[in-house]
Amino acid sequence: SVGGATVFPSTGVMMKFAPGVGDLLFFAYAPKPQDALHAACPVVEGLKSTFTQWHRLGVTVEKPWDFYEDWGRFHNPFGTSRWQGERYATRNAGPALEL
């Protein structure tokens, strides 16, 4: 694979992460959000998969995530609903397949 790096141009020192198979990039916006400014370089050859998982410190039912953003309240028509089922579901994988 060629390309697909992630660059952080505003950290004072140009930082570039060029992923390899199985690599993971984790970064935080705290304590200096300006240092988290980043951009993706184009993939020249091969594939690049991304996964984004946001973790906001201090988020609770009483203080939803949009409480911490500058754009105002996010309208969620299901905001008062809560999952009532089991926390983790178990799956029945069924019988093993023989090849």
mmCIF file of N, CA, C and O in Angstrom:
data_model
loop_
_atom_site.group_PDB
_atom_site.id
_atom_site.type_symbol
_atom_site.label_atom_id
_atom_site.label_comp_id
_atom_site.label_asym_id
_atom_site.label_seq_id
_atom_site.Cartn_x
_atom_site.Cartn_y
_atom_site.Cartn_z
ATOM 1 N N SER A 1 0.843 -1.184 0.000
ATOM 2 C CA SER A 1 0.000 0.000 0.000
ATOM 3 C C SER A 1 0.881 1.238 0.000
ATOM 4 O O SER A 1 1.930 1.274 0.617
ATOM 5 N N VAL A 2 0.401 2.258 -0.678
ATOM 6 C CA VAL A 2 1.138 3.514 -0.773
ATOM 7 C C VAL A 2 0.178 4.643 -0.432
ATOM 8 O O VAL A 2 -0.952 4.683 -0.907
ATOM 9 N N GLY A 3 0.644 5.590 0.379
ATOM 10 C CA GLY A 3 -0.185 6.735 0.747
ATOM 11 C C GLY A 3 -1.059 6.412 1.943
ATOM 12 O O GLY A 3 -0.867 5.429 2.638
ATOM 13 N N GLY A 4 -2.037 7.278 2.185
ATOM 14 C CA GLY A 4 -2.985 7.064 3.263
ATOM 15 C C GLY A 4 -2.511 7.520 4.627
ATOM 16 O O GLY A 4 -3.123 7.192 5.638
ATOM 17 N N ALA A 5 -1.452 8.292 4.689
ATOM 18 C CA ALA A 5 -0.951 8.771 5.983
ATOM 19 C C ALA A 5 -1.912 9.793 6.584
ATOM 20 O O ALA A 5 -2.756 10.364 5.898
ATOM 21 N N THR A 6 -1.778 10.012 7.883
ATOM 22 C CA THR A 6 -2.489 11.081 8.584
ATOM 23 C C THR A 6 -1.436 12.068 9.050
ATOM 24 O O THR A 6 -0.437 11.675 9.649
ATOM 25 N N VAL A 7 -1.661 13.351 8.746
ATOM 26 C CA VAL A 7 -0.691 14.381 9.132
ATOM 27 C C VAL A 7 -1.321 15.325 10.150
ATOM 28 O O VAL A 7 -2.521 15.583 10.133
ATOM 29 N N PHE A 8 -0.493 15.817 11.047
ATOM 30 C CA PHE A 8 -0.873 16.796 12.056
ATOM 31 C C PHE A 8 -0.034 18.041 11.807
ATOM 32 O O PHE A 8 1.091 18.138 12.274
ATOM 33 N N PRO A 9 -0.564 19.019 11.054
ATOM 34 C CA PRO A 9 0.241 20.156 10.629
ATOM 35 C C PRO A 9 0.448 21.260 11.663
ATOM 36 O O PRO A 9 1.313 22.100 11.479
ATOM 37 N N SER A 10 -0.305 21.269 12.743
ATOM 38 C CA SER A 10 -0.239 22.432 13.631
ATOM 39 C C SER A 10 0.451 22.173 14.957
ATOM 40 O O SER A 10 0.318 22.952 15.887
ATOM 41 N N THR A 11 1.208 21.118 15.079
ATOM 42 C CA THR A 11 1.836 20.800 16.361
ATOM 43 C C THR A 11 3.185 21.493 16.552
ATOM 44 O O THR A 11 3.869 21.227 17.517
ATOM 45 N N GLY A 12 3.558 22.382 15.641
ATOM 46 C CA GLY A 12 4.859 23.027 15.721
ATOM 47 C C GLY A 12 5.910 22.220 14.993
ATOM 48 O O GLY A 12 6.788 22.759 14.349
ATOM 49 N N VAL A 13 5.822 20.924 15.077
ATOM 50 C CA VAL A 13 6.686 20.009 14.348
ATOM 51 C C VAL A 13 5.760 19.158 13.498
ATOM 52 O O VAL A 13 4.838 18.534 14.013
ATOM 53 N N MET A 14 5.989 19.158 12.191
ATOM 54 C CA MET A 14 5.132 18.380 11.299
ATOM 55 C C MET A 14 5.182 16.911 11.701
ATOM 56 O O MET A 14 6.250 16.318 11.784
ATOM 57 N N MET A 15 4.028 16.351 12.013
ATOM 58 C CA MET A 15 3.969 14.953 12.407
ATOM 59 C C MET A 15 3.159 14.192 11.368
ATOM 60 O O MET A 15 2.117 14.654 10.915
ATOM 61 N N LYS A 16 3.647 13.017 10.990
ATOM 62 C CA LYS A 16 3.003 12.203 9.968
ATOM 63 C C LYS A 16 2.975 10.754 10.435
ATOM 64 O O LYS A 16 3.995 10.212 10.839
ATOM 65 N N PHE A 17 1.793 10.156 10.383
ATOM 66 C CA PHE A 17 1.633 8.746 10.739
ATOM 67 C C PHE A 17 1.277 7.986 9.479
ATOM 68 O O PHE A 17 0.232 8.205 8.884
ATOM 69 N N ALA A 18 2.159 7.106 9.054
ATOM 70 C CA ALA A 18 1.933 6.277 7.869
ATOM 71 C C ALA A 18 1.570 4.878 8.351
ATOM 72 O O ALA A 18 2.429 4.154 8.855
ATOM 73 N N PRO A 19 0.296 4.476 8.221
ATOM 74 C CA PRO A 19 -0.141 3.216 8.806
ATOM 75 C C PRO A 19 0.367 1.994 8.064
ATOM 76 O O PRO A 19 0.576 2.015 6.859
ATOM 77 N N GLY A 20 0.559 0.940 8.816
ATOM 78 C CA GLY A 20 0.852 -0.371 8.263
ATOM 79 C C GLY A 20 -0.296 -1.302 8.620
ATOM 80 O O GLY A 20 -1.204 -0.923 9.369
ATOM 81 N N VAL A 21 -0.275 -2.501 8.125
ATOM 82 C CA VAL A 21 -1.343 -3.465 8.409
ATOM 83 C C VAL A 21 -1.449 -3.670 9.920
ATOM 84 O O VAL A 21 -0.459 -3.924 10.591
ATOM 85 N N GLY A 22 -2.653 -3.501 10.447
ATOM 86 C CA GLY A 22 -2.905 -3.716 11.869
ATOM 87 C C GLY A 22 -2.585 -2.541 12.760
ATOM 88 O O GLY A 22 -2.743 -2.622 13.977
ATOM 89 N N ASP A 23 -2.140 -1.417 12.208
ATOM 90 C CA ASP A 23 -1.809 -0.248 13.016
ATOM 91 C C ASP A 23 -3.061 0.488 13.458
ATOM 92 O O ASP A 23 -4.103 0.441 12.805
ATOM 93 N N LEU A 24 -2.952 1.194 14.563
ATOM 94 C CA LEU A 24 -4.033 1.986 15.118
ATOM 95 C C LEU A 24 -3.476 3.332 15.533
ATOM 96 O O LEU A 24 -2.408 3.406 16.144
ATOM 97 N N LEU A 25 -4.183 4.385 15.187
ATOM 98 C CA LEU A 25 -3.784 5.732 15.590
ATOM 99 C C LEU A 25 -4.808 6.250 16.578
ATOM 100 O O LEU A 25 -6.004 6.256 16.300
ATOM 101 N N PHE A 26 -4.358 6.653 17.753
ATOM 102 C CA PHE A 26 -5.231 7.227 18.771
ATOM 103 C C PHE A 26 -4.666 8.580 19.139
ATOM 104 O O PHE A 26 -3.469 8.719 19.371
ATOM 105 N N PHE A 27 -5.547 9.590 19.181
ATOM 106 C CA PHE A 27 -5.104 10.899 19.661
ATOM 107 C C PHE A 27 -6.240 11.558 20.403
ATOM 108 O O PHE A 27 -7.405 11.209 20.243
ATOM 109 N N ALA A 28 -5.905 12.513 21.262
ATOM 110 C CA ALA A 28 -6.889 13.205 22.089
ATOM 111 C C ALA A 28 -6.911 14.687 21.750
ATOM 112 O O ALA A 28 -5.906 15.252 21.324
ATOM 113 N N TYR A 29 -8.058 15.288 21.954
ATOM 114 C CA TYR A 29 -8.214 16.722 21.732
ATOM 115 C C TYR A 29 -7.851 17.531 22.965
ATOM 116 O O TYR A 29 -7.745 18.743 22.899
ATOM 117 N N ALA A 30 -7.710 16.879 24.092
ATOM 118 C CA ALA A 30 -7.379 17.581 25.330
ATOM 119 C C ALA A 30 -5.908 17.338 25.643
ATOM 120 O O ALA A 30 -5.391 16.270 25.352
ATOM 121 N N PRO A 31 -5.193 18.246 26.217
ATOM 122 C CA PRO A 31 -5.653 19.540 26.706
ATOM 123 C C PRO A 31 -5.596 20.662 25.672
ATOM 124 O O PRO A 31 -6.085 21.743 25.916
ATOM 125 N N LYS A 32 -4.976 20.421 24.498
ATOM 126 C CA LYS A 32 -4.860 21.485 23.486
ATOM 127 C C LYS A 32 -5.513 21.030 22.190
ATOM 128 O O LYS A 32 -4.878 20.374 21.375
ATOM 129 N N PRO A 33 -6.798 21.381 21.980
ATOM 130 C CA PRO A 33 -7.506 20.927 20.780
ATOM 131 C C PRO A 33 -6.832 21.343 19.472
ATOM 132 O O PRO A 33 -6.924 20.623 18.484
ATOM 133 N N GLN A 34 -6.145 22.453 19.461
ATOM 134 C CA GLN A 34 -5.497 22.909 18.231
ATOM 135 C C GLN A 34 -4.416 21.937 17.766
ATOM 136 O O GLN A 34 -4.130 21.840 16.578
ATOM 137 N N ASP A 35 -3.864 21.168 18.670
ATOM 138 C CA ASP A 35 -2.838 20.189 18.300
ATOM 139 C C ASP A 35 -3.436 18.951 17.646
ATOM 140 O O ASP A 35 -2.713 18.121 17.108
ATOM 141 N N ALA A 36 -4.763 18.806 17.695
ATOM 142 C CA ALA A 36 -5.418 17.641 17.102
ATOM 143 C C ALA A 36 -5.870 17.897 15.664
ATOM 144 O O ALA A 36 -6.446 17.018 15.041
ATOM 145 N N LEU A 37 -5.594 19.081 15.122
ATOM 146 C CA LEU A 37 -5.921 19.357 13.727
ATOM 147 C C LEU A 37 -5.191 18.334 12.871
ATOM 148 O O LEU A 37 -3.980 18.152 13.012
ATOM 149 N N HIS A 38 -5.923 17.635 12.018
ATOM 150 C CA HIS A 38 -5.303 16.577 11.226
ATOM 151 C C HIS A 38 -5.956 16.484 9.858
ATOM 152 O O HIS A 38 -7.034 17.009 9.636
ATOM 153 N N ALA A 39 -5.259 15.822 8.963
ATOM 154 C CA ALA A 39 -5.756 15.636 7.597
ATOM 155 C C ALA A 39 -5.279 14.278 7.092
ATOM 156 O O ALA A 39 -4.234 13.778 7.501
ATOM 157 N N ALA A 40 -6.086 13.713 6.203
ATOM 158 C CA ALA A 40 -5.739 12.423 5.610
ATOM 159 C C ALA A 40 -5.089 12.641 4.252
ATOM 160 O O ALA A 40 -5.587 13.407 3.435
ATOM 161 N N CYS A 41 -3.984 11.978 4.026
ATOM 162 C CA CYS A 41 -3.336 12.006 2.718
ATOM 163 C C CYS A 41 -4.041 10.993 1.812
ATOM 164 O O CYS A 41 -4.568 9.987 2.287
ATOM 165 N N PRO A 42 -4.044 11.248 0.516
ATOM 166 C CA PRO A 42 -4.724 10.314 -0.387
ATOM 167 C C PRO A 42 -4.049 8.943 -0.425
ATOM 168 O O PRO A 42 -2.837 8.829 -0.275
ATOM 169 N N VAL A 43 -4.865 7.933 -0.625
ATOM 170 C CA VAL A 43 -4.358 6.575 -0.812
ATOM 171 C C VAL A 43 -3.994 6.435 -2.279
ATOM 172 O O VAL A 43 -4.825 6.636 -3.159
ATOM 173 N N VAL A 44 -2.741 6.144 -2.560
ATOM 174 C CA VAL A 44 -2.261 6.025 -3.936
ATOM 175 C C VAL A 44 -2.448 4.609 -4.450
ATOM 176 O O VAL A 44 -2.801 4.389 -5.603
ATOM 177 N N GLU A 45 -2.225 3.649 -3.564
ATOM 178 C CA GLU A 45 -2.344 2.241 -3.948
ATOM 179 C C GLU A 45 -2.800 1.456 -2.740
ATOM 180 O O GLU A 45 -2.335 1.682 -1.627
ATOM 181 N N GLY A 46 -3.739 0.545 -2.921
ATOM 182 C CA GLY A 46 -4.240 -0.265 -1.819
ATOM 183 C C GLY A 46 -5.488 0.337 -1.204
ATOM 184 O O GLY A 46 -6.165 1.168 -1.818
ATOM 185 N N LEU A 47 -5.785 -0.070 0.009
ATOM 186 C CA LEU A 47 -6.989 0.365 0.704
ATOM 187 C C LEU A 47 -6.640 0.923 2.070
ATOM 188 O O LEU A 47 -5.652 0.538 2.686
ATOM 189 N N LYS A 48 -7.498 1.810 2.565
ATOM 190 C CA LYS A 48 -7.364 2.337 3.910
ATOM 191 C C LYS A 48 -8.738 2.298 4.550
ATOM 192 O O LYS A 48 -9.713 2.790 3.989
ATOM 193 N N SER A 49 -8.824 1.685 5.702
ATOM 194 C CA SER A 49 -10.074 1.645 6.446
ATOM 195 C C SER A 49 -9.937 2.519 7.677
ATOM 196 O O SER A 49 -8.875 2.570 8.293
ATOM 197 N N THR A 50 -11.017 3.193 8.016
ATOM 198 C CA THR A 50 -10.990 4.034 9.209
ATOM 199 C C THR A 50 -12.116 3.638 10.149
ATOM 200 O O THR A 50 -13.165 3.161 9.730
ATOM 201 N N PHE A 51 -11.886 3.830 11.396
ATOM 202 C CA PHE A 51 -12.862 3.599 12.453
ATOM 203 C C PHE A 51 -12.762 4.782 13.398
ATOM 204 O O PHE A 51 -11.669 5.129 13.840
ATOM 205 N N THR A 52 -13.869 5.418 13.678
ATOM 206 C CA THR A 52 -13.870 6.564 14.577
ATOM 207 C C THR A 52 -14.714 6.242 15.797
ATOM 208 O O THR A 52 -15.852 5.807 15.675
ATOM 209 N N GLN A 53 -14.153 6.454 16.974
ATOM 210 C CA GLN A 53 -14.882 6.265 18.223
ATOM 211 C C GLN A 53 -14.618 7.490 19.094
ATOM 212 O O GLN A 53 -13.484 7.759 19.450
ATOM 213 N N TRP A 54 -15.657 8.230 19.367
ATOM 214 C CA TRP A 54 -15.527 9.431 20.193
ATOM 215 C C TRP A 54 -15.730 9.081 21.657
ATOM 216 O O TRP A 54 -16.651 8.354 22.011
ATOM 217 N N HIS A 55 -14.879 9.614 22.501
ATOM 218 C CA HIS A 55 -15.021 9.486 23.954
ATOM 219 C C HIS A 55 -14.993 10.906 24.511
ATOM 220 O O HIS A 55 -13.990 11.597 24.397
ATOM 221 N N ARG A 56 -16.097 11.337 25.089
ATOM 222 C CA ARG A 56 -16.169 12.681 25.664
ATOM 223 C C ARG A 56 -16.226 12.553 27.182
ATOM 224 O O ARG A 56 -17.135 11.943 27.722
ATOM 225 N N LEU A 57 -15.256 13.148 27.847
ATOM 226 C CA LEU A 57 -15.196 13.088 29.299
ATOM 227 C C LEU A 57 -16.319 13.930 29.900
ATOM 228 O O LEU A 57 -16.611 15.024 29.430
ATOM 229 N N GLY A 58 -16.965 13.409 30.921
ATOM 230 C CA GLY A 58 -18.005 14.152 31.621
ATOM 231 C C GLY A 58 -19.409 13.971 31.074
ATOM 232 O O GLY A 58 -20.351 14.536 31.609
ATOM 233 N N VAL A 59 -19.574 13.196 30.010
ATOM 234 C CA VAL A 59 -20.898 13.000 29.422
ATOM 235 C C VAL A 59 -21.716 12.070 30.310
ATOM 236 O O VAL A 59 -21.250 11.014 30.716
ATOM 237 N N THR A 60 -22.937 12.496 30.610
ATOM 238 C CA THR A 60 -23.872 11.688 31.389
ATOM 239 C C THR A 60 -25.251 11.843 30.765
ATOM 240 O O THR A 60 -25.434 12.615 29.814
ATOM 241 N N VAL A 61 -26.223 11.154 31.322
ATOM 242 C CA VAL A 61 -27.598 11.304 30.851
ATOM 243 C C VAL A 61 -28.053 12.748 31.060
ATOM 244 O O VAL A 61 -28.736 13.334 30.224
ATOM 245 N N GLU A 62 -27.642 13.352 32.164
ATOM 246 C CA GLU A 62 -28.027 14.729 32.466
ATOM 247 C C GLU A 62 -27.251 15.750 31.628
ATOM 248 O O GLU A 62 -27.730 16.841 31.368
ATOM 249 N N LYS A 63 -26.040 15.426 31.229
ATOM 250 C CA LYS A 63 -25.201 16.303 30.398
ATOM 251 C C LYS A 63 -24.817 15.556 29.135
ATOM 252 O O LYS A 63 -23.742 14.965 29.052
ATOM 253 N N PRO A 64 -25.691 15.542 28.111
ATOM 254 C CA PRO A 64 -25.374 14.809 26.881
ATOM 255 C C PRO A 64 -24.185 15.433 26.151
ATOM 256 O O PRO A 64 -23.769 16.558 26.443
ATOM 257 N N TRP A 65 -23.658 14.703 25.173
ATOM 258 C CA TRP A 65 -22.433 15.121 24.492
ATOM 259 C C TRP A 65 -22.557 16.489 23.864
ATOM 260 O O TRP A 65 -21.594 17.254 23.821
ATOM 261 N N ASP A 66 -23.738 16.870 23.327
ATOM 262 C CA ASP A 66 -23.859 18.166 22.660
ATOM 263 C C ASP A 66 -23.802 19.324 23.642
ATOM 264 O O ASP A 66 -23.634 20.473 23.255
ATOM 265 N N PHE A 67 -23.886 19.059 24.937
ATOM 266 C CA PHE A 67 -23.718 20.078 25.968
ATOM 267 C C PHE A 67 -22.313 20.674 25.912
ATOM 268 O O PHE A 67 -22.088 21.801 26.290
ATOM 269 N N TYR A 68 -21.350 19.911 25.410
ATOM 270 C CA TYR A 68 -19.952 20.321 25.392
ATOM 271 C C TYR A 68 -19.513 20.968 24.083
ATOM 272 O O TYR A 68 -18.368 21.354 23.942
ATOM 273 N N GLU A 69 -20.396 21.057 23.110
ATOM 274 C CA GLU A 69 -20.043 21.621 21.807
ATOM 275 C C GLU A 69 -20.550 23.048 21.683
ATOM 276 O O GLU A 69 -21.452 23.462 22.387
ATOM 277 N N ASP A 70 -19.990 23.812 20.737
ATOM 278 C CA ASP A 70 -20.328 25.218 20.566
ATOM 279 C C ASP A 70 -21.516 25.465 19.646
ATOM 280 O O ASP A 70 -21.953 26.585 19.518
ATOM 281 N N TRP A 71 -22.025 24.452 18.967
ATOM 282 C CA TRP A 71 -23.053 24.672 17.971
ATOM 283 C C TRP A 71 -24.470 24.623 18.535
ATOM 284 O O TRP A 71 -25.434 24.636 17.799
ATOM 285 N N GLY A 72 -24.634 24.491 19.831
ATOM 286 C CA GLY A 72 -25.966 24.442 20.419
ATOM 287 C C GLY A 72 -26.431 23.012 20.606
ATOM 288 O O GLY A 72 -25.703 22.062 20.366
ATOM 289 N N ARG A 73 -27.669 22.899 21.019
ATOM 290 C CA ARG A 73 -28.215 21.574 21.303
ATOM 291 C C ARG A 73 -28.516 20.814 20.018
ATOM 292 O O ARG A 73 -29.046 21.359 19.070
ATOM 293 N N PHE A 74 -28.190 19.554 20.007
ATOM 294 C CA PHE A 74 -28.476 18.672 18.895
ATOM 295 C C PHE A 74 -29.850 18.065 19.126
ATOM 296 O O PHE A 74 -30.119 17.518 20.190
ATOM 297 N N HIS A 75 -30.729 18.165 18.148
ATOM 298 C CA HIS A 75 -32.067 17.615 18.313
ATOM 299 C C HIS A 75 -32.037 16.109 18.081
ATOM 300 O O HIS A 75 -31.710 15.645 16.997
ATOM 301 N N ASN A 76 -32.350 15.368 19.110
ATOM 302 C CA ASN A 76 -32.431 13.911 19.015
ATOM 303 C C ASN A 76 -33.856 13.518 19.374
ATOM 304 O O ASN A 76 -34.247 13.600 20.534
ATOM 305 N N PRO A 77 -34.661 13.109 18.388
ATOM 306 C CA PRO A 77 -36.054 12.770 18.695
ATOM 307 C C PRO A 77 -36.199 11.582 19.639
ATOM 308 O O PRO A 77 -37.249 11.375 20.212
ATOM 309 N N PHE A 78 -35.122 10.826 19.836
ATOM 310 C CA PHE A 78 -35.172 9.673 20.725
ATOM 311 C C PHE A 78 -34.396 9.945 22.015
ATOM 312 O O PHE A 78 -34.048 9.030 22.741
ATOM 313 N N GLY A 79 -34.135 11.204 22.290
ATOM 314 C CA GLY A 79 -33.290 11.578 23.419
ATOM 315 C C GLY A 79 -33.794 11.144 24.775
ATOM 316 O O GLY A 79 -33.016 10.995 25.707
ATOM 317 N N THR A 80 -35.092 10.943 24.915
ATOM 318 C CA THR A 80 -35.617 10.528 26.214
ATOM 319 C C THR A 80 -35.764 9.023 26.326
ATOM 320 O O THR A 80 -36.142 8.516 27.364
ATOM 321 N N SER A 81 -35.479 8.297 25.249
ATOM 322 C CA SER A 81 -35.609 6.839 25.304
ATOM 323 C C SER A 81 -34.305 6.221 25.803
ATOM 324 O O SER A 81 -33.227 6.761 25.606
ATOM 325 N N ARG A 82 -34.424 5.109 26.448
ATOM 326 C CA ARG A 82 -33.252 4.388 26.950
ATOM 327 C C ARG A 82 -33.417 2.914 26.618
ATOM 328 O O ARG A 82 -34.520 2.373 26.674
ATOM 329 N N TRP A 83 -32.322 2.243 26.314
ATOM 330 C CA TRP A 83 -32.342 0.821 26.023
ATOM 331 C C TRP A 83 -32.755 0.083 27.291
ATOM 332 O O TRP A 83 -32.168 0.267 28.345
ATOM 333 N N GLN A 84 -33.777 -0.743 27.185
ATOM 334 C CA GLN A 84 -34.300 -1.466 28.339
ATOM 335 C C GLN A 84 -33.863 -2.933 28.368
ATOM 336 O O GLN A 84 -34.152 -3.630 29.327
ATOM 337 N N GLY A 85 -33.206 -3.385 27.316
ATOM 338 C CA GLY A 85 -32.815 -4.794 27.234
ATOM 339 C C GLY A 85 -31.529 -5.084 27.976
ATOM 340 O O GLY A 85 -30.998 -4.255 28.714
ATOM 341 N N GLU A 86 -31.040 -6.284 27.739
ATOM 342 C CA GLU A 86 -29.784 -6.705 28.347
ATOM 343 C C GLU A 86 -28.652 -5.810 27.865
ATOM 344 O O GLU A 86 -28.661 -5.337 26.733
ATOM 345 N N ARG A 87 -27.672 -5.589 28.708
ATOM 346 C CA ARG A 87 -26.539 -4.738 28.333
ATOM 347 C C ARG A 87 -25.763 -5.358 27.177
ATOM 348 O O ARG A 87 -25.386 -4.700 26.243
ATOM 349 N N TYR A 88 -25.490 -6.645 27.248
ATOM 350 C CA TYR A 88 -24.773 -7.331 26.178
ATOM 351 C C TYR A 88 -25.586 -8.554 25.776
ATOM 352 O O TYR A 88 -25.957 -9.361 26.618
ATOM 353 N N ALA A 89 -25.845 -8.664 24.516
ATOM 354 C CA ALA A 89 -26.603 -9.810 24.021
ATOM 355 C C ALA A 89 -25.644 -10.959 23.737
ATOM 356 O O ALA A 89 -24.506 -10.751 23.329
ATOM 357 N N THR A 90 -26.106 -12.155 23.934
ATOM 358 C CA THR A 90 -25.302 -13.326 23.572
ATOM 359 C C THR A 90 -25.837 -13.852 22.262
ATOM 360 O O THR A 90 -27.036 -13.808 21.989
ATOM 361 N N ARG A 91 -24.959 -14.312 21.440
ATOM 362 C CA ARG A 91 -25.355 -14.845 20.147
ATOM 363 C C ARG A 91 -25.160 -16.346 20.132
ATOM 364 O O ARG A 91 -24.138 -16.858 20.580
ATOM 365 N N ASN A 92 -26.117 -17.029 19.562
ATOM 366 C CA ASN A 92 -25.985 -18.452 19.373
ATOM 367 C C ASN A 92 -25.341 -18.672 18.013
ATOM 368 O O ASN A 92 -25.943 -18.424 16.998
ATOM 369 N N ALA A 93 -24.105 -19.110 18.035
ATOM 370 C CA ALA A 93 -23.361 -19.272 16.797
ATOM 371 C C ALA A 93 -23.841 -20.467 15.990
ATOM 372 O O ALA A 93 -23.544 -20.575 14.809
ATOM 373 N N GLY A 94 -24.588 -21.361 16.624
ATOM 374 C CA GLY A 94 -25.050 -22.539 15.915
ATOM 375 C C GLY A 94 -23.968 -23.589 15.849
ATOM 376 O O GLY A 94 -22.860 -23.428 16.379
ATOM 377 N N PRO A 95 -24.267 -24.696 15.193
ATOM 378 C CA PRO A 95 -23.281 -25.777 15.122
ATOM 379 C C PRO A 95 -22.079 -25.397 14.253
ATOM 380 O O PRO A 95 -22.201 -24.596 13.326
ATOM 381 N N ALA A 96 -20.941 -25.955 14.580
ATOM 382 C CA ALA A 96 -19.733 -25.687 13.809
ATOM 383 C C ALA A 96 -19.873 -26.298 12.412
ATOM 384 O O ALA A 96 -20.455 -27.364 12.247
ATOM 385 N N LEU A 97 -19.335 -25.594 11.460
ATOM 386 C CA LEU A 97 -19.368 -26.098 10.077
ATOM 387 C C LEU A 97 -18.105 -26.893 9.805
ATOM 388 O O LEU A 97 -17.016 -26.494 10.170
ATOM 389 N N GLU A 98 -18.265 -28.008 9.163
ATOM 390 C CA GLU A 98 -17.107 -28.814 8.781
ATOM 391 C C GLU A 98 -16.771 -28.519 7.342
ATOM 392 O O GLU A 98 -17.648 -28.449 6.490
ATOM 393 N N LEU A 99 -15.498 -28.314 7.072
ATOM 394 C CA LEU A 99 -15.056 -28.012 5.705
ATOM 395 C C LEU A 99 -14.492 -29.222 5.040
ATOM 396 O O LEU A 99 -13.943 -30.100 5.571
#
